[in-house]
PDB file of C-alpha atoms in Angstrom:
ATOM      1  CA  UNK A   1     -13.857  12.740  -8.922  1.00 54.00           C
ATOM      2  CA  UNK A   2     -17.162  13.690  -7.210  1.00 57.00           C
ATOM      3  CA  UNK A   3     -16.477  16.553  -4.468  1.00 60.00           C
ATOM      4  CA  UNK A   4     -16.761  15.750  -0.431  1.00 55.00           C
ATOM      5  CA  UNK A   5     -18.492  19.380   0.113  1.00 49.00           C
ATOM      6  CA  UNK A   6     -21.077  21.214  -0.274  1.00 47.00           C
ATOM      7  CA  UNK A   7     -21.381  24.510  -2.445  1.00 44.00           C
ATOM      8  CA  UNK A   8     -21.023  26.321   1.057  1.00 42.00           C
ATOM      9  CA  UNK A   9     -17.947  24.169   2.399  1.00 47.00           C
ATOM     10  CA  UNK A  10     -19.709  21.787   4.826  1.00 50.00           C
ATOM     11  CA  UNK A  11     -19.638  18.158   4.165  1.00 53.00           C
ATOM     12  CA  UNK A  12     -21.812  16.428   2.397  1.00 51.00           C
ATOM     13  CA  UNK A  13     -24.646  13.550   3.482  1.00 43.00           C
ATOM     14  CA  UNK A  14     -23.129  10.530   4.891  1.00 48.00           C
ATOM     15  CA  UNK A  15     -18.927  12.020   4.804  1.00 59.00           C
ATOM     16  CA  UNK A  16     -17.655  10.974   7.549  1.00 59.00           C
ATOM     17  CA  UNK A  17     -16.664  14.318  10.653  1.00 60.00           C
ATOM     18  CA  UNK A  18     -13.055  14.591  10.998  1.00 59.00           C
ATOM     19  CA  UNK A  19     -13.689  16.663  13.677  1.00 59.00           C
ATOM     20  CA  UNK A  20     -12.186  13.984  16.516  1.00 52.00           C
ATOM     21  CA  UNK A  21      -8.455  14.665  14.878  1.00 55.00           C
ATOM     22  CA  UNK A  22      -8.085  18.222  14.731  1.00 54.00           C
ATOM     23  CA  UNK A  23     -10.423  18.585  10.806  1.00 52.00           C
ATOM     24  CA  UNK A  24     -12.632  20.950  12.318  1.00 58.00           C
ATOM     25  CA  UNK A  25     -11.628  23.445   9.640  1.00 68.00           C
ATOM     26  CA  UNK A  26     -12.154  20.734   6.505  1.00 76.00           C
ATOM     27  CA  UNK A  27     -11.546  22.159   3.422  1.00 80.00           C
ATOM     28  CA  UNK A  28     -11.430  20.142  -0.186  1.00 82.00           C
ATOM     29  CA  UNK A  29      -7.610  19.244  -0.371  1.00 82.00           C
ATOM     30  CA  UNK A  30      -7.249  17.830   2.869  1.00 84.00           C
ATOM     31  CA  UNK A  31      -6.629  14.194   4.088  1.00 84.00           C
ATOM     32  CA  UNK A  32      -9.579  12.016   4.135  1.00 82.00           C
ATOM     33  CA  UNK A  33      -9.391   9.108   6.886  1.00 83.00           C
ATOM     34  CA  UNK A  34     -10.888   5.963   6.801  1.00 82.00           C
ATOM     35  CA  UNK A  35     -14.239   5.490   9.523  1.00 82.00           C
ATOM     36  CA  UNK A  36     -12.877   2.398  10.273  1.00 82.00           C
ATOM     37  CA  UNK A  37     -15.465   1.224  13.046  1.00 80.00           C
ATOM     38  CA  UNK A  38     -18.327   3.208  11.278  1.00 81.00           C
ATOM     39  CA  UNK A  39     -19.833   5.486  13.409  1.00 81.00           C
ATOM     40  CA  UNK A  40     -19.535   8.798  11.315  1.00 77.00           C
ATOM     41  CA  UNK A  41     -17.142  10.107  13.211  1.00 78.00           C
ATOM     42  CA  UNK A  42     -13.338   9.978  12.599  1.00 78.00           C
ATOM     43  CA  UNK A  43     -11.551   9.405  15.974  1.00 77.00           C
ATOM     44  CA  UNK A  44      -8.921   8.004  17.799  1.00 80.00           C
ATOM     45  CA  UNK A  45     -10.534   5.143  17.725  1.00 80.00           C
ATOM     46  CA  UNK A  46     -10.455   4.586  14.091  1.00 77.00           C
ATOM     47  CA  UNK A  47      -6.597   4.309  14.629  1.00 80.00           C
ATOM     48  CA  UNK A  48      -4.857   1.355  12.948  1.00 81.00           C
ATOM     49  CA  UNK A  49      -1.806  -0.215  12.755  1.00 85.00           C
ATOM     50  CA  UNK A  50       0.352   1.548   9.475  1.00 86.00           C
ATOM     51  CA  UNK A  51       2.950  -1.120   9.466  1.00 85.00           C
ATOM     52  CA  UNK A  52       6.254  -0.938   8.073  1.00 85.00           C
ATOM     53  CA  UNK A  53       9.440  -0.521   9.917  1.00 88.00           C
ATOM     54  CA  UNK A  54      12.438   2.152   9.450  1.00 90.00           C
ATOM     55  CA  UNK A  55      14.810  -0.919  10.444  1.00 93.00           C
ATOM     56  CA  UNK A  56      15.598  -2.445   7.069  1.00 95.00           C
ATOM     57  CA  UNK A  57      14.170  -6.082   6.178  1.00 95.00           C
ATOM     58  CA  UNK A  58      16.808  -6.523   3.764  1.00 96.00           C
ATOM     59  CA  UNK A  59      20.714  -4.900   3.655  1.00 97.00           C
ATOM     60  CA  UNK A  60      22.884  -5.948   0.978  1.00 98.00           C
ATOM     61  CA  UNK A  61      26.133  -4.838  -1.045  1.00 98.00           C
ATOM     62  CA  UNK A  62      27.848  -5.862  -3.686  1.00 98.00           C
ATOM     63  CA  UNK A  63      31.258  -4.962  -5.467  1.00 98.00           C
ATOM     64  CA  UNK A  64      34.142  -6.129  -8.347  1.00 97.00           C
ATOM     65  CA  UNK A  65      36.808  -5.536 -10.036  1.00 97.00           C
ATOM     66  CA  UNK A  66      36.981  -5.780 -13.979  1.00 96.00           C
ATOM     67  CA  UNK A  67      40.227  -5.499 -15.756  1.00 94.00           C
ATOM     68  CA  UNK A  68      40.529  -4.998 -19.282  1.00 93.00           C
ATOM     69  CA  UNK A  69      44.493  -5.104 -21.115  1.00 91.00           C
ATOM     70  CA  UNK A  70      45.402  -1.617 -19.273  1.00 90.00           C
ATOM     71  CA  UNK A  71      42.324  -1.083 -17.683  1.00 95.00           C
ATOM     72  CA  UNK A  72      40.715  -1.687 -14.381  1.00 96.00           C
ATOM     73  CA  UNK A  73      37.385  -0.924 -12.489  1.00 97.00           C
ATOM     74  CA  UNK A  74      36.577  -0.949  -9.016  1.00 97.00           C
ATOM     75  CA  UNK A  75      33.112  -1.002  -7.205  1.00 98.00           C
ATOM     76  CA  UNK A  76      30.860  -1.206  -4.372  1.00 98.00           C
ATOM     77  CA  UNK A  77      27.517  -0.628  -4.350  1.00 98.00           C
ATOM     78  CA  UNK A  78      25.386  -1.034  -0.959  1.00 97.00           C
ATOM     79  CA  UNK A  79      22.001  -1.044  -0.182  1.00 97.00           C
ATOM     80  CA  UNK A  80      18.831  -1.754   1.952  1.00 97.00           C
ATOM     81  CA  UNK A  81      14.707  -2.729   1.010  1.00 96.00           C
ATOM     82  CA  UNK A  82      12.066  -3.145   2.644  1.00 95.00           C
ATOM     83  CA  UNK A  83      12.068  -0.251   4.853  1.00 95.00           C
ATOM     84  CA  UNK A  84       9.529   2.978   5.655  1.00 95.00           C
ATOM     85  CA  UNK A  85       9.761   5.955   7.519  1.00 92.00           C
ATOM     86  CA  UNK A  86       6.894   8.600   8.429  1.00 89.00           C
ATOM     87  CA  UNK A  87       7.767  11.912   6.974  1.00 87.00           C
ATOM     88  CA  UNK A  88       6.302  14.981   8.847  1.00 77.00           C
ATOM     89  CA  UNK A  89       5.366  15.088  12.065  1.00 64.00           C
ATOM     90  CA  UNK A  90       5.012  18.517  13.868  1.00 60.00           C
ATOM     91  CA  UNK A  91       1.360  20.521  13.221  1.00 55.00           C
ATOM     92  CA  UNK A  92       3.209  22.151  10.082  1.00 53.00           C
ATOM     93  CA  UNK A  93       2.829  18.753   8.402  1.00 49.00           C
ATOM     94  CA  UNK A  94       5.078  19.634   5.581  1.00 58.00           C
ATOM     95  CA  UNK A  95       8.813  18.280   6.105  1.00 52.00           C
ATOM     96  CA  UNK A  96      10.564  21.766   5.836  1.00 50.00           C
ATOM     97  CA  UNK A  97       8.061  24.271   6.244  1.00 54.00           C
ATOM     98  CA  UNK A  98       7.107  26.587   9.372  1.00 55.00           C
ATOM     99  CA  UNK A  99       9.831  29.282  10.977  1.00 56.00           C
ATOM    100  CA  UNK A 100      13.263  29.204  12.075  1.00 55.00           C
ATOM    101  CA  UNK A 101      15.025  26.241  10.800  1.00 53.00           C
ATOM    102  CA  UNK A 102      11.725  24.946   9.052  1.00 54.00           C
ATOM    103  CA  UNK A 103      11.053  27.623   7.079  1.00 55.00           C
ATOM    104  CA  UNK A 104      12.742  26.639   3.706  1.00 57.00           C
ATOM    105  CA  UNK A 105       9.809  24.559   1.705  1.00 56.00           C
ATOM    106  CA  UNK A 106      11.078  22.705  -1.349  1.00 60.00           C
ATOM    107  CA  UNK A 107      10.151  23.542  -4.646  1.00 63.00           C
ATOM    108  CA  UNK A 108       8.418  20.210  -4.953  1.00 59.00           C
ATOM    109  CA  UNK A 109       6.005  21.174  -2.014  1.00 59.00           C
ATOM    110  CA  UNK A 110       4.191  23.784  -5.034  1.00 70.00           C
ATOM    111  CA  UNK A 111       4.616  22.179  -7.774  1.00 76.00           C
ATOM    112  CA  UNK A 112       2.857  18.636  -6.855  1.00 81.00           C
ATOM    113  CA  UNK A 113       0.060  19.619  -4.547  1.00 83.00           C
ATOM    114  CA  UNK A 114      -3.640  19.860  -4.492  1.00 82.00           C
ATOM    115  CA  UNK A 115      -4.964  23.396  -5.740  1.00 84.00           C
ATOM    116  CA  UNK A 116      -8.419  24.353  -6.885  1.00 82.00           C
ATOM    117  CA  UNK A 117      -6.627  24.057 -10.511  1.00 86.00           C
ATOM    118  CA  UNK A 118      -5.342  20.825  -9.746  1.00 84.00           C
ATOM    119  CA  UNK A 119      -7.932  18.392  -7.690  1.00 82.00           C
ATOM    120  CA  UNK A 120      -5.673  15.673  -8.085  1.00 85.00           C
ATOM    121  CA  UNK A 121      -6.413  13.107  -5.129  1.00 81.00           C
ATOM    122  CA  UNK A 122      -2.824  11.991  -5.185  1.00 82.00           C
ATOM    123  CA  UNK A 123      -1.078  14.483  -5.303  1.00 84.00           C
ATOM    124  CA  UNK A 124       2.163  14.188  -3.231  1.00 83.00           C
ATOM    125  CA  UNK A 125       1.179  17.045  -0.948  1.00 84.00           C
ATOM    126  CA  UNK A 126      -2.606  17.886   0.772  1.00 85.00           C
ATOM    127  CA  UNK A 127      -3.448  21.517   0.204  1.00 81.00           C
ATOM    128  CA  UNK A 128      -1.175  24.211   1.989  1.00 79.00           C
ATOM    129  CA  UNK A 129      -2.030  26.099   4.707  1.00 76.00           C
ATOM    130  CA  UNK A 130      -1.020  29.302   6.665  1.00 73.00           C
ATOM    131  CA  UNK A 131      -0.134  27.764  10.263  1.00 69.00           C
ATOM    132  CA  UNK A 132      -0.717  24.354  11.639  1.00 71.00           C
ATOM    133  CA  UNK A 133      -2.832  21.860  10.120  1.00 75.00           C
ATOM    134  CA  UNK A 134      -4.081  19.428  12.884  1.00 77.00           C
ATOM    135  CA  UNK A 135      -5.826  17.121  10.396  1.00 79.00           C
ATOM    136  CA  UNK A 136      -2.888  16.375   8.066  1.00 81.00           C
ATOM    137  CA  UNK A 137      -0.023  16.226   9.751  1.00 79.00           C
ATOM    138  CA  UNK A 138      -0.659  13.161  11.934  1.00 80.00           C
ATOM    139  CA  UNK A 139       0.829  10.191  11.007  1.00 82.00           C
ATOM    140  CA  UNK A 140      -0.705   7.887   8.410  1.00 86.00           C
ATOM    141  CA  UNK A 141      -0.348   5.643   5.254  1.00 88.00           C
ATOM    142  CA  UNK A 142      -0.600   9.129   3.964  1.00 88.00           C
ATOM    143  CA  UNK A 143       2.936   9.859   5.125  1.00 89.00           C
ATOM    144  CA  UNK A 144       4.064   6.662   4.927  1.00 91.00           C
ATOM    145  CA  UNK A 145       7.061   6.653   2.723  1.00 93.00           C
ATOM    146  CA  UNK A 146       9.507   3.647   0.674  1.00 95.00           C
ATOM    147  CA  UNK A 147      13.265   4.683   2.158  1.00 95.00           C
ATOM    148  CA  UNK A 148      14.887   1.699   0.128  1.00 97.00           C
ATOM    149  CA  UNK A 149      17.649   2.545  -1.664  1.00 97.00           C
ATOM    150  CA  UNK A 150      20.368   1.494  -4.046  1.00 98.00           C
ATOM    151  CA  UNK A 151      23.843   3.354  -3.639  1.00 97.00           C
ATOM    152  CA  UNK A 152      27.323   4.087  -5.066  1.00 97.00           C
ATOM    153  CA  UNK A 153      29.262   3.712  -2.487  1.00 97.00           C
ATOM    154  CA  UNK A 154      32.639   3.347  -4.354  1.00 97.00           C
ATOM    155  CA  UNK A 155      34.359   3.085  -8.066  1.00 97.00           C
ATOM    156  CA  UNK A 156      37.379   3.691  -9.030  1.00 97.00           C
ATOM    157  CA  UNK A 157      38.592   3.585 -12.855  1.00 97.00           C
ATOM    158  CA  UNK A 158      42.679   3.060 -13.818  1.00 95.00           C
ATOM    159  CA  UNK A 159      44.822   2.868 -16.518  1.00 91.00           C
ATOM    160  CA  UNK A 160      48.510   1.401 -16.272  1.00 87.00           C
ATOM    161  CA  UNK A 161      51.578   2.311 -18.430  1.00 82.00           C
ATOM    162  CA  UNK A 162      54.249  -0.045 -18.828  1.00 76.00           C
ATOM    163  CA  UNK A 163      55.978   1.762 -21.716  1.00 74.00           C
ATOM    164  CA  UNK A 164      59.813   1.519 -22.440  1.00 70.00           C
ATOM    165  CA  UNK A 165      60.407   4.507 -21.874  1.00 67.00           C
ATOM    166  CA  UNK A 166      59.106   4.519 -18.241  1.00 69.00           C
ATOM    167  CA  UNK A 167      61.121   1.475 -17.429  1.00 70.00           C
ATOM    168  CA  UNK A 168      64.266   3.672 -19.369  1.00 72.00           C
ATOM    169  CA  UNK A 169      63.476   6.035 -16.136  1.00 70.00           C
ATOM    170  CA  UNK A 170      63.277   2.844 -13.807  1.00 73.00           C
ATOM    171  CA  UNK A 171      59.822   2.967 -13.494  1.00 74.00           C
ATOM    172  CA  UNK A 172      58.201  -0.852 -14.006  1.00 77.00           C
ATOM    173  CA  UNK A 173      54.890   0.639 -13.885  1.00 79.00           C
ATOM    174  CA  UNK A 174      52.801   4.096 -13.883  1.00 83.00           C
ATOM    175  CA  UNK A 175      48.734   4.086 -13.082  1.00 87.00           C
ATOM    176  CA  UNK A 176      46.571   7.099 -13.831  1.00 91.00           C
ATOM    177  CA  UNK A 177      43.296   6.653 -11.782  1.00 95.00           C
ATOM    178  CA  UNK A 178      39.818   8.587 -10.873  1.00 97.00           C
ATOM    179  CA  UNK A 179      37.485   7.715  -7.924  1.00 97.00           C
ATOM    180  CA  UNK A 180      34.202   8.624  -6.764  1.00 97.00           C
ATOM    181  CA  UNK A 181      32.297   7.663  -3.439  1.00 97.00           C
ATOM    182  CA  UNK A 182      28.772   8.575  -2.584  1.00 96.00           C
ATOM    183  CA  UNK A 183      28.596   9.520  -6.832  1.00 95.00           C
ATOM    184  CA  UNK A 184      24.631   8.591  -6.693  1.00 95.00           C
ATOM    185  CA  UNK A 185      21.633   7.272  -4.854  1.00 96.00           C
ATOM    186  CA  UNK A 186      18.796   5.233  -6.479  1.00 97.00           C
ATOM    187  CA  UNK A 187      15.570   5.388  -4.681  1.00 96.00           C
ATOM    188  CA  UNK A 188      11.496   5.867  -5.033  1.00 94.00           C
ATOM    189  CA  UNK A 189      11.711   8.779  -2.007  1.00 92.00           C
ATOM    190  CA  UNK A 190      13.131  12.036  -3.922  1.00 88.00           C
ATOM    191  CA  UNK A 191      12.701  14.746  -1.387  1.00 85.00           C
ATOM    192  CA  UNK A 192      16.257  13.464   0.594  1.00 88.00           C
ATOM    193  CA  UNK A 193      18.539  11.479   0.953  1.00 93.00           C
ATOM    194  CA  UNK A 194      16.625   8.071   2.489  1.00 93.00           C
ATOM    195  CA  UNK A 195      19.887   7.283   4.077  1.00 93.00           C
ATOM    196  CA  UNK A 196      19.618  10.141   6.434  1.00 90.00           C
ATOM    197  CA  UNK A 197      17.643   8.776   8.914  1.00 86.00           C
ATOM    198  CA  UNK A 198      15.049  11.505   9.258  1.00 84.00           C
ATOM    199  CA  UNK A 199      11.538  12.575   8.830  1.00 82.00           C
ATOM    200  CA  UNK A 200      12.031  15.974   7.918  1.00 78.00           C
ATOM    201  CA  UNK A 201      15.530  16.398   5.473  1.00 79.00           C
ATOM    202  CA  UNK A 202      16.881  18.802   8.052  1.00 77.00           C
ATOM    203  CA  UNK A 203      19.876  16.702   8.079  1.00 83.00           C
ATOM    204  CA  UNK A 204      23.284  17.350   5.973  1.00 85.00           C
ATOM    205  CA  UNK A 205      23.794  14.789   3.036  1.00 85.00           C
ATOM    206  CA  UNK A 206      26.440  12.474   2.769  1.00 88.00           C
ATOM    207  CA  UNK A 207      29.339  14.090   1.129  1.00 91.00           C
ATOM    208  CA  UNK A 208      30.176  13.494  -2.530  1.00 94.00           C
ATOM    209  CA  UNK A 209      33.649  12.924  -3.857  1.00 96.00           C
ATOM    210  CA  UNK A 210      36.166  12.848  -6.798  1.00 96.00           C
ATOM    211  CA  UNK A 211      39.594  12.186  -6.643  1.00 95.00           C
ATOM    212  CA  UNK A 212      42.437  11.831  -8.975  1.00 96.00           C
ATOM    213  CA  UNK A 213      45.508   9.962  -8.213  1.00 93.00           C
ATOM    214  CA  UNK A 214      48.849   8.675  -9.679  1.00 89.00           C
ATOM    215  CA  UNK A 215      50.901   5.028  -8.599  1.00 83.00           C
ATOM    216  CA  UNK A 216      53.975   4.681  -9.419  1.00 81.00           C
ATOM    217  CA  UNK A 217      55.695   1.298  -8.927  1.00 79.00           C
ATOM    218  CA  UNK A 218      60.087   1.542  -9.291  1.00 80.00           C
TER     219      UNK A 218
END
C-alpha cells in the first residue's frame, strides 16, 4: 500500500493535516481520519456520529436437560448481540498501558501492531509510542469494538445408581455429578471479558467454577 509520507516524514501532496486533533507529530502507523467536509484539514468538525450502543439490541438464553438411561445433562447458556463499546480512552490510547495501574500491556498489544516490518493497515493496534498519543486515542470506528457474546453460564453432568446392593444399604438411589459455571465465553472481542462492562480490562473476570457433588436419596 502506497505510503502517506514523504522520504523526510512530512505528508505528502493532497493528505489531509491531522493537526486539528492532536497529529501534529504524524508518523506512518498512526490513525488516518476521514476529511469528511473536505477542507484539508482534519478537525472537530469532521466529527461524525460512530453509532452503536453498549446497551444490547438483543439478550437471550437458553437451557435443557437431556437424560440418557443413567445419565443426565443440565444447561444454560446466556447471551447478548448487537452491542459495541469504545475501547481506550485516556491519551495512552492503548487499554492497559501507561503507569500505575495501566502499566501492564498485553502480549497482544506487540504482537499485532504496525511496525516498520509489518505495514499492515489493519493491524489491531496503531504504532506504539513513548507517552501520550493525542491523535489515536480519541474515540473512533477505529476503537469501535463487537462486545456480543455467547456464554456458559451453567452445566451440570450426572450419573445415578440404583444397584441392589445400594437399596441392600437402604439407599433407593445414589447420583455422582460434576458442574461448571462461567466454563467459557464465545465472542469476536479477545482482549477481555466483553461482559465486563469496560473500556480498558482493568476489571476482575467473572469467576470460573467446578464442583463435584454426591445425592443420595434413602
Amino acid at each position: 500500500m502506497p505510503s502517506d509520507f514523504n522520504a523526510d516524514g512530512s505528508l505528502k501532496f493532497g493528505i489531509p493535516s491531522q493537526s486539528g486533533v492532536g497529529g501534529t507529530d504524524l508518523k506512518p502507523g498512526d490513525i488516518k481520519y476521514v476529511d469528511m467536509n473536505g477542507d484539508g484539514v482534519i478537525t472537530e468538525e469532521d466529527a461524525g456520529f460512530i453509532g452503536g450502543t453498549v446497551d444490547p439490541r438483543i439478550v437471550y438464553g437458553f437451557g435443557g436437560v437431556i437424560a440418557y438411561k443413567n445419565i443426565d445433562v443440565n444447561f444454560f447458556f446466556q447471551g447478548v448481540g448487537d452491542t459495541h463499546r469504545i475501547i481506550g480512552g485516556s491519551p495512552y490510547f492503548i487499554p492497559a498501558s501507561g503507569t500505575t495501574v495501566q502499566g501492564n500491556a498485553y502480549s497482544k498489544n506487540l504482537s499485532d501492531r504496525w511496525t516498520a516490518d509489518n505495514q499492515d493497515p489493519y493491524a489491531f493496534w496503531p504504532r506504539l509510542t513513548y507517552g501520550p498519543n493525542l491523535n489515536n486515542y480519541r474515540a473512533s470506528t477505529w476503537w469501535k469494538k463487537d462486545m456480543s457474546f455467547l456464554r456458559c453460564k451453567t452445566i451440570e453432568i450426572g450419573y445415578t445408581l440404583n444397584t441392589q446392593w445400594l437399596k441392600n444399604l437402604y439407599v433407593k438411589n445414589l447420583r455422582v455429578y460434576v458442574s461448571g459455571n462461567n466454563l467459557f465465553c464465545l465472542s469476536g472481542f479477545k482482549l477481555w471479558d466483553p461482559e465486563l462492562g469496560t473500556g480498558d480490562g482493568l476489571k476482575y473476570p467473572m469467576n470460573r467454577s467446578v464442583q463435584f457433588g454426591l445425592d443420595i436419596n434413602f
